[in-house]
């Protein structure tokens, strides 16, 4: 791999508190140097004037559907979508068929990811065999295979004792148990946020308490066990407050929020719009504002997409029967700019921290920094360009988005993984 | 034959421009009145010796029922036949989550046969909307999950109007499983738009608290629902509600909320007893009340036919009623 010189961009690296115009020299897949003016000396130049140069985004929560549902997404299409979204690494959730509950399935994900040579992919293993919530998987084997965390994903660990044991046992590996916090006895088959709109539409509701009750239980168990709890995709104001209090007490908890929960409310399902059907459901405006505040004050550590692609025919169904999920990799940045930067909730360095630095630390992945010597995982952004969301042009197999027709500002122009360009917007347009 | 004057389309109030009837929430008061007035024109046809007009001759109406139904389906079928449409009844006994042909594939197959109107009943809310987004045919909602059942509410409004001469200013109490009732939702929209004061009543497990935001009064005490009511509309209590822990037992519900003679004695004289059917005799409604002098339950069924003729006629975009009925 040759040398690349990225010149003239605004380099934002929250991990080193760097924010200014610098050149970056990449050599042998690593960041070799960052200086105001680096001579080319045979390096291939990449003109980044007017662009932001930031550590590549890392997604803690991606559904790639392979193995099992290759009609909805494959590693290849999902990782191409990730590259276009500015992600240099993604964590593949284990709700595949079969689930990622043995070394063999994890190895498949990692080997296929290596073969594709696009965005780095690391598996999140299952907490229980077949994600059935009954028997623990062999944690050590899954972590040895390179899994970054364990989660039963959309099937929350309902059994309190089992969750206690998982949090305790995972301490050996100093890795988190990721919980999709939902008390299934309270969500009770609901399909939308329980509120005025779900009532009006006659849809069974999922109360915010289905989440916050489980968040409260799991925070108590994390406190009891000193285990590391990571809460996936928080959606409600009460959950944010519970995490805020727990962090004050020193509980080992981290958590994430999705761009769609930051940008949308349950009003998005008006007219039975299944494109906005997601679990946890889009909630009320006060919840949305509390999520933004939680992100701002550090209660919420990072942004994760919960990219959940589905085939058209599955979304073109009865609202109650259509699958939960939003394809989020390709809209994440633009939606965050619109939702967090334009109203001045966050600055660019703060946003990069939430999309890159923090998730890198939680997943313990190379990246999240532009420090010389580190892996050259970078994203280049044109912060001013406007574009309109057209799901027909997604690189993901999914052709649906609740953001269809939105005009967003800010777009990834290059995604660089280990020094190699895996996405270039110049090739499009 | 009656003169065209009595059957002409009401003038000036509103023009019907919709291709579908999906719910009453999106209709204006004028549009609702237009349907009711059109229904009044059709009602007399049922009183003629030859109960048929050629309004929809050459058109095909499909009753696409994904949920079992006797009265709604027969009412739509007869309504279409009296308008001279060709009618097909399709009953698909599949739950919404059962694997098989998708709803849209079923509809695409029907559309390939060039049908004009599809009357849809489904256990899942929003299915008529889903179909309307993809179909060329006119879609009429015959009940979707707990969402809406617009023709039921229209026939209820028609019956109230017929029996009491007005809707505006009346007190209408809807009693029962409000949360799971499409009839309650459609009536709530229809009645409030036409100026009635609506009270909903049932135990808190069956009455979503958010419903108060739609401009109705909520009470959990049956006495409060009965006292001032001009109309008592009872809803069917399904036995599944007991299994879902929404009521401790059907007996408990009857004792607390069932309408029997004793409770009825505390109502205003001349109160209308309505029920969308089928009745659970001895649960929400005592048999003596269901069959008693205040009950207009069978008038509701009769009026349902006229209302459904009006709806099928209006969504078809056929020419003026007066020309057809003359």
PDB file of N, CA and C in Angstrom, chain B residues 126-188:
ATOM      1  N   UNK B 126     -55.008  -0.409   9.669  1.00  0.00           N
ATOM      2  CA  UNK B 126     -54.233   0.215   8.597  1.00  0.00           C
ATOM      3  C   UNK B 126     -54.209  -0.541   7.286  1.00  0.00           C
ATOM      4  N   UNK B 127     -54.792  -1.732   7.235  1.00  0.00           N
ATOM      5  CA  UNK B 127     -54.730  -2.500   5.990  1.00  0.00           C
ATOM      6  C   UNK B 127     -55.447  -1.795   4.830  1.00  0.00           C
ATOM      7  N   UNK B 128     -56.630  -1.189   5.042  1.00  0.00           N
ATOM      8  CA  UNK B 128     -57.247  -0.455   3.919  1.00  0.00           C
ATOM      9  C   UNK B 128     -56.346   0.674   3.406  1.00  0.00           C
ATOM     10  N   UNK B 129     -55.599   1.317   4.306  1.00  0.00           N
ATOM     11  CA  UNK B 129     -54.691   2.387   3.900  1.00  0.00           C
ATOM     12  C   UNK B 129     -53.544   1.830   3.070  1.00  0.00           C
ATOM     13  N   UNK B 130     -53.034   0.692   3.526  1.00  0.00           N
ATOM     14  CA  UNK B 130     -51.960   0.022   2.790  1.00  0.00           C
ATOM     15  C   UNK B 130     -52.423  -0.297   1.377  1.00  0.00           C
ATOM     16  N   UNK B 131     -53.614  -0.864   1.272  1.00  0.00           N
ATOM     17  CA  UNK B 131     -54.123  -1.255  -0.042  1.00  0.00           C
ATOM     18  C   UNK B 131     -54.396  -0.010  -0.891  1.00  0.00           C
ATOM     19  N   UNK B 132     -54.968   1.018  -0.276  1.00  0.00           N
ATOM     20  CA  UNK B 132     -55.304   2.229  -1.030  1.00  0.00           C
ATOM     21  C   UNK B 132     -54.055   2.883  -1.620  1.00  0.00           C
ATOM     22  N   UNK B 133     -52.921   2.743  -0.907  1.00  0.00           N
ATOM     23  CA  UNK B 133     -51.685   3.347  -1.424  1.00  0.00           C
ATOM     24  C   UNK B 133     -51.202   2.651  -2.684  1.00  0.00           C
ATOM     25  N   UNK B 134     -51.608   1.406  -2.883  1.00  0.00           N
ATOM     26  CA  UNK B 134     -51.054   0.638  -3.999  1.00  0.00           C
ATOM     27  C   UNK B 134     -52.073   0.269  -5.066  1.00  0.00           C
ATOM     28  N   UNK B 135     -53.368   0.479  -4.776  1.00  0.00           N
ATOM     29  CA  UNK B 135     -54.391  -0.049  -5.677  1.00  0.00           C
ATOM     30  C   UNK B 135     -54.970   1.046  -6.578  1.00  0.00           C
ATOM     31  N   UNK B 136     -55.494   0.623  -7.701  1.00  0.00           N
ATOM     32  CA  UNK B 136     -56.224   1.537  -8.578  1.00  0.00           C
ATOM     33  C   UNK B 136     -57.705   1.572  -8.226  1.00  0.00           C
ATOM     34  N   UNK B 137     -58.191   0.499  -7.614  1.00  0.00           N
ATOM     35  CA  UNK B 137     -59.606   0.422  -7.261  1.00  0.00           C
ATOM     36  C   UNK B 137     -59.910   1.370  -6.102  1.00  0.00           C
ATOM     37  N   UNK B 138     -61.208   1.668  -5.929  1.00  0.00           N
ATOM     38  CA  UNK B 138     -61.643   2.394  -4.738  1.00  0.00           C
ATOM     39  C   UNK B 138     -61.656   1.431  -3.563  1.00  0.00           C
ATOM     40  N   UNK B 139     -61.207   1.925  -2.410  1.00  0.00           N
ATOM     41  CA  UNK B 139     -61.145   1.079  -1.221  1.00  0.00           C
ATOM     42  C   UNK B 139     -62.143   1.602  -0.195  1.00  0.00           C
ATOM     43  N   UNK B 140     -62.953   0.690   0.328  1.00  0.00           N
ATOM     44  CA  UNK B 140     -63.870   1.036   1.412  1.00  0.00           C
ATOM     45  C   UNK B 140     -63.477   0.210   2.634  1.00  0.00           C
ATOM     46  N   UNK B 141     -63.260   0.893   3.733  1.00  0.00           N
ATOM     47  CA  UNK B 141     -62.875   0.229   4.973  1.00  0.00           C
ATOM     48  C   UNK B 141     -64.121  -0.356   5.643  1.00  0.00           C
ATOM     49  N   UNK B 142     -64.129  -1.685   5.768  1.00  0.00           N
ATOM     50  CA  UNK B 142     -65.249  -2.354   6.449  1.00  0.00           C
ATOM     51  C   UNK B 142     -64.828  -2.804   7.843  1.00  0.00           C
ATOM     52  N   UNK B 143     -63.820  -2.120   8.385  1.00  0.00           N
ATOM     53  CA  UNK B 143     -63.346  -2.450   9.727  1.00  0.00           C
ATOM     54  C   UNK B 143     -61.910  -2.931   9.694  1.00  0.00           C
ATOM     55  N   UNK B 144     -61.003  -2.160  10.300  1.00  0.00           N
ATOM     56  CA  UNK B 144     -59.589  -2.570  10.338  1.00  0.00           C
ATOM     57  C   UNK B 144     -59.088  -2.549  11.777  1.00  0.00           C
ATOM     58  N   UNK B 145     -58.920  -3.742  12.318  1.00  0.00           N
ATOM     59  CA  UNK B 145     -58.391  -3.875  13.670  1.00  0.00           C
ATOM     60  C   UNK B 145     -59.167  -3.009  14.643  1.00  0.00           C
ATOM     61  N   UNK B 146     -58.424  -2.299  15.475  1.00  0.00           N
ATOM     62  CA  UNK B 146     -59.052  -1.408  16.456  1.00  0.00           C
ATOM     63  C   UNK B 146     -59.084   0.021  15.939  1.00  0.00           C
ATOM     64  N   UNK B 147     -58.884   0.189  14.637  1.00  0.00           N
ATOM     65  CA  UNK B 147     -58.729   1.538  14.091  1.00  0.00           C
ATOM     66  C   UNK B 147     -60.056   2.196  13.769  1.00  0.00           C
ATOM     67  N   UNK B 148     -60.683   1.820  12.638  1.00  0.00           N
ATOM     68  CA  UNK B 148     -61.941   2.466  12.258  1.00  0.00           C
ATOM     69  C   UNK B 148     -62.904   1.469  11.621  1.00  0.00           C
ATOM     70  N   UNK B 149     -64.147   1.803  11.707  1.00  0.00           N
ATOM     71  CA  UNK B 149     -65.217   1.061  11.034  1.00  0.00           C
ATOM     72  C   UNK B 149     -66.200   2.137  10.572  1.00  0.00           C
ATOM     73  N   UNK B 150     -65.806   2.890   9.536  1.00  0.00           N
ATOM     74  CA  UNK B 150     -66.548   4.108   9.211  1.00  0.00           C
ATOM     75  C   UNK B 150     -68.008   3.892   8.852  1.00  0.00           C
ATOM     76  N   UNK B 151     -68.327   2.802   8.120  1.00  0.00           N
ATOM     77  CA  UNK B 151     -69.738   2.653   7.734  1.00  0.00           C
ATOM     78  C   UNK B 151     -70.614   2.327   8.938  1.00  0.00           C
ATOM     79  N   UNK B 152     -70.035   1.670   9.957  1.00  0.00           N
ATOM     80  CA  UNK B 152     -70.811   1.416  11.178  1.00  0.00           C
ATOM     81  C   UNK B 152     -71.157   2.746  11.856  1.00  0.00           C
ATOM     82  N   UNK B 153     -70.171   3.626  11.968  1.00  0.00           N
ATOM     83  CA  UNK B 153     -70.434   4.908  12.624  1.00  0.00           C
ATOM     84  C   UNK B 153     -71.408   5.746  11.795  1.00  0.00           C
ATOM     85  N   UNK B 154     -71.289   5.651  10.479  1.00  0.00           N
ATOM     86  CA  UNK B 154     -72.211   6.408   9.623  1.00  0.00           C
ATOM     87  C   UNK B 154     -73.644   5.913   9.802  1.00  0.00           C
ATOM     88  N   UNK B 155     -73.809   4.600   9.901  1.00  0.00           N
ATOM     89  CA  UNK B 155     -75.171   4.088  10.075  1.00  0.00           C
ATOM     90  C   UNK B 155     -75.666   4.411  11.486  1.00  0.00           C
ATOM     91  N   UNK B 156     -74.760   4.492  12.447  1.00  0.00           N
ATOM     92  CA  UNK B 156     -75.164   4.905  13.794  1.00  0.00           C
ATOM     93  C   UNK B 156     -75.626   6.370  13.776  1.00  0.00           C
ATOM     94  N   UNK B 157     -74.859   7.205  13.109  1.00  0.00           N
ATOM     95  CA  UNK B 157     -75.248   8.620  13.008  1.00  0.00           C
ATOM     96  C   UNK B 157     -76.583   8.754  12.280  1.00  0.00           C
ATOM     97  N   UNK B 158     -76.710   7.979  11.211  1.00  0.00           N
ATOM     98  CA  UNK B 158     -77.944   8.014  10.428  1.00  0.00           C
ATOM     99  C   UNK B 158     -79.136   7.631  11.302  1.00  0.00           C
ATOM    100  N   UNK B 159     -78.955   6.595  12.123  1.00  0.00           N
ATOM    101  CA  UNK B 159     -80.043   6.109  12.980  1.00  0.00           C
ATOM    102  C   UNK B 159     -80.393   7.134  14.058  1.00  0.00           C
ATOM    103  N   UNK B 160     -79.389   7.747  14.650  1.00  0.00           N
ATOM    104  CA  UNK B 160     -79.652   8.771  15.673  1.00  0.00           C
ATOM    105  C   UNK B 160     -80.420   9.937  15.045  1.00  0.00           C
ATOM    106  N   UNK B 161     -79.923  10.361  13.890  1.00  0.00           N
ATOM    107  CA  UNK B 161     -80.570  11.456  13.173  1.00  0.00           C
ATOM    108  C   UNK B 161     -82.033  11.112  12.868  1.00  0.00           C
ATOM    109  N   UNK B 162     -82.233   9.876  12.432  1.00  0.00           N
ATOM    110  CA  UNK B 162     -83.574   9.440  12.061  1.00  0.00           C
ATOM    111  C   UNK B 162     -84.512   9.395  13.274  1.00  0.00           C
ATOM    112  N   UNK B 163     -83.981   8.895  14.399  1.00  0.00           N
ATOM    113  CA  UNK B 163     -84.845   8.688  15.566  1.00  0.00           C
ATOM    114  C   UNK B 163     -85.029   9.960  16.394  1.00  0.00           C
ATOM    115  N   UNK B 164     -83.987  10.762  16.496  1.00  0.00           N
ATOM    116  CA  UNK B 164     -84.059  11.927  17.383  1.00  0.00           C
ATOM    117  C   UNK B 164     -84.084  13.246  16.613  1.00  0.00           C
ATOM    118  N   UNK B 165     -83.959  13.169  15.295  1.00  0.00           N
ATOM    119  CA  UNK B 165     -84.115  14.365  14.473  1.00  0.00           C
ATOM    120  C   UNK B 165     -82.885  15.247  14.388  1.00  0.00           C
ATOM    121  N   UNK B 166     -81.898  14.936  15.159  1.00  0.00           N
ATOM    122  CA  UNK B 166     -80.676  15.748  15.121  1.00  0.00           C
ATOM    123  C   UNK B 166     -79.553  14.959  15.781  1.00  0.00           C
ATOM    124  N   UNK B 167     -78.344  15.481  15.657  1.00  0.00           N
ATOM    125  CA  UNK B 167     -77.176  14.904  16.335  1.00  0.00           C
ATOM    126  C   UNK B 167     -76.522  15.988  17.184  1.00  0.00           C
ATOM    127  N   UNK B 168     -76.517  17.190  16.647  1.00  0.00           N
ATOM    128  CA  UNK B 168     -75.883  18.307  17.341  1.00  0.00           C
ATOM    129  C   UNK B 168     -76.507  18.511  18.724  1.00  0.00           C
ATOM    130  N   UNK B 169     -75.651  18.621  19.717  1.00  0.00           N
ATOM    131  CA  UNK B 169     -76.114  18.900  21.068  1.00  0.00           C
ATOM    132  C   UNK B 169     -76.553  17.689  21.865  1.00  0.00           C
ATOM    133  N   UNK B 170     -76.622  16.525  21.229  1.00  0.00           N
ATOM    134  CA  UNK B 170     -77.036  15.326  21.961  1.00  0.00           C
ATOM    135  C   UNK B 170     -75.888  14.785  22.810  1.00  0.00           C
ATOM    136  N   UNK B 171     -76.257  14.107  23.900  1.00  0.00           N
ATOM    137  CA  UNK B 171     -75.268  13.411  24.718  1.00  0.00           C
ATOM    138  C   UNK B 171     -75.258  11.939  24.326  1.00  0.00           C
ATOM    139  N   UNK B 172     -74.119  11.487  23.842  1.00  0.00           N
ATOM    140  CA  UNK B 172     -73.990  10.092  23.434  1.00  0.00           C
ATOM    141  C   UNK B 172     -72.933   9.433  24.307  1.00  0.00           C
ATOM    142  N   UNK B 173     -73.309   8.352  24.980  1.00  0.00           N
ATOM    143  CA  UNK B 173     -72.350   7.621  25.807  1.00  0.00           C
ATOM    144  C   UNK B 173     -71.998   6.310  25.129  1.00  0.00           C
ATOM    145  N   UNK B 174     -70.713   6.084  24.955  1.00  0.00           N
ATOM    146  CA  UNK B 174     -70.231   4.831  24.375  1.00  0.00           C
ATOM    147  C   UNK B 174     -69.622   4.035  25.525  1.00  0.00           C
ATOM    148  N   UNK B 175     -70.127   2.827  25.728  1.00  0.00           N
ATOM    149  CA  UNK B 175     -69.776   2.064  26.927  1.00  0.00           C
ATOM    150  C   UNK B 175     -69.168   0.727  26.536  1.00  0.00           C
ATOM    151  N   UNK B 176     -68.018   0.422  27.123  1.00  0.00           N
ATOM    152  CA  UNK B 176     -67.435  -0.896  26.890  1.00  0.00           C
ATOM    153  C   UNK B 176     -65.947  -0.844  26.637  1.00  0.00           C
ATOM    154  N   UNK B 177     -65.500  -1.728  25.741  1.00  0.00           N
ATOM    155  CA  UNK B 177     -64.077  -1.881  25.461  1.00  0.00           C
ATOM    156  C   UNK B 177     -63.640  -0.834  24.430  1.00  0.00           C
ATOM    157  N   UNK B 178     -63.508   0.398  24.899  1.00  0.00           N
ATOM    158  CA  UNK B 178     -63.190   1.512  24.000  1.00  0.00           C
ATOM    159  C   UNK B 178     -61.825   1.294  23.338  1.00  0.00           C
ATOM    160  N   UNK B 179     -60.871   0.838  24.123  1.00  0.00           N
ATOM    161  CA  UNK B 179     -59.492   0.715  23.634  1.00  0.00           C
ATOM    162  C   UNK B 179     -59.355  -0.180  22.418  1.00  0.00           C
ATOM    163  N   UNK B 180     -60.133  -1.245  22.366  1.00  0.00           N
ATOM    164  CA  UNK B 180     -60.000  -2.185  21.257  1.00  0.00           C
ATOM    165  C   UNK B 180     -61.079  -1.987  20.200  1.00  0.00           C
ATOM    166  N   UNK B 181     -61.852  -0.907  20.296  1.00  0.00           N
ATOM    167  CA  UNK B 181     -63.027  -0.791  19.441  1.00  0.00           C
ATOM    168  C   UNK B 181     -62.854   0.181  18.284  1.00  0.00           C
ATOM    169  N   UNK B 182     -62.945  -0.362  17.082  1.00  0.00           N
ATOM    170  CA  UNK B 182     -62.948   0.489  15.885  1.00  0.00           C
ATOM    171  C   UNK B 182     -64.278   1.231  15.776  1.00  0.00           C
ATOM    172  N   UNK B 183     -65.334   0.611  16.310  1.00  0.00           N
ATOM    173  CA  UNK B 183     -66.644   1.267  16.270  1.00  0.00           C
ATOM    174  C   UNK B 183     -66.604   2.528  17.134  1.00  0.00           C
ATOM    175  N   UNK B 184     -65.974   2.425  18.306  1.00  0.00           N
ATOM    176  CA  UNK B 184     -65.889   3.593  19.186  1.00  0.00           C
ATOM    177  C   UNK B 184     -65.107   4.714  18.518  1.00  0.00           C
ATOM    178  N   UNK B 185     -63.985   4.379  17.892  1.00  0.00           N
ATOM    179  CA  UNK B 185     -63.168   5.427  17.282  1.00  0.00           C
ATOM    180  C   UNK B 185     -63.916   6.131  16.149  1.00  0.00           C
ATOM    181  N   UNK B 186     -64.520   5.345  15.257  1.00  0.00           N
ATOM    182  CA  UNK B 186     -65.218   5.979  14.138  1.00  0.00           C
ATOM    183  C   UNK B 186     -66.387   6.815  14.635  1.00  0.00           C
ATOM    184  N   UNK B 187     -67.113   6.305  15.640  1.00  0.00           N
ATOM    185  CA  UNK B 187     -68.230   7.075  16.180  1.00  0.00           C
ATOM    186  C   UNK B 187     -67.768   8.352  16.856  1.00  0.00           C
ATOM    187  N   UNK B 188     -66.630   8.236  17.544  1.00  0.00           N
ATOM    188  CA  UNK B 188     -66.084   9.415  18.208  1.00  0.00           C
ATOM    189  C   UNK B 188     -65.823  10.532  17.180  1.00  0.00           C
TER     190      UNK B 188
END
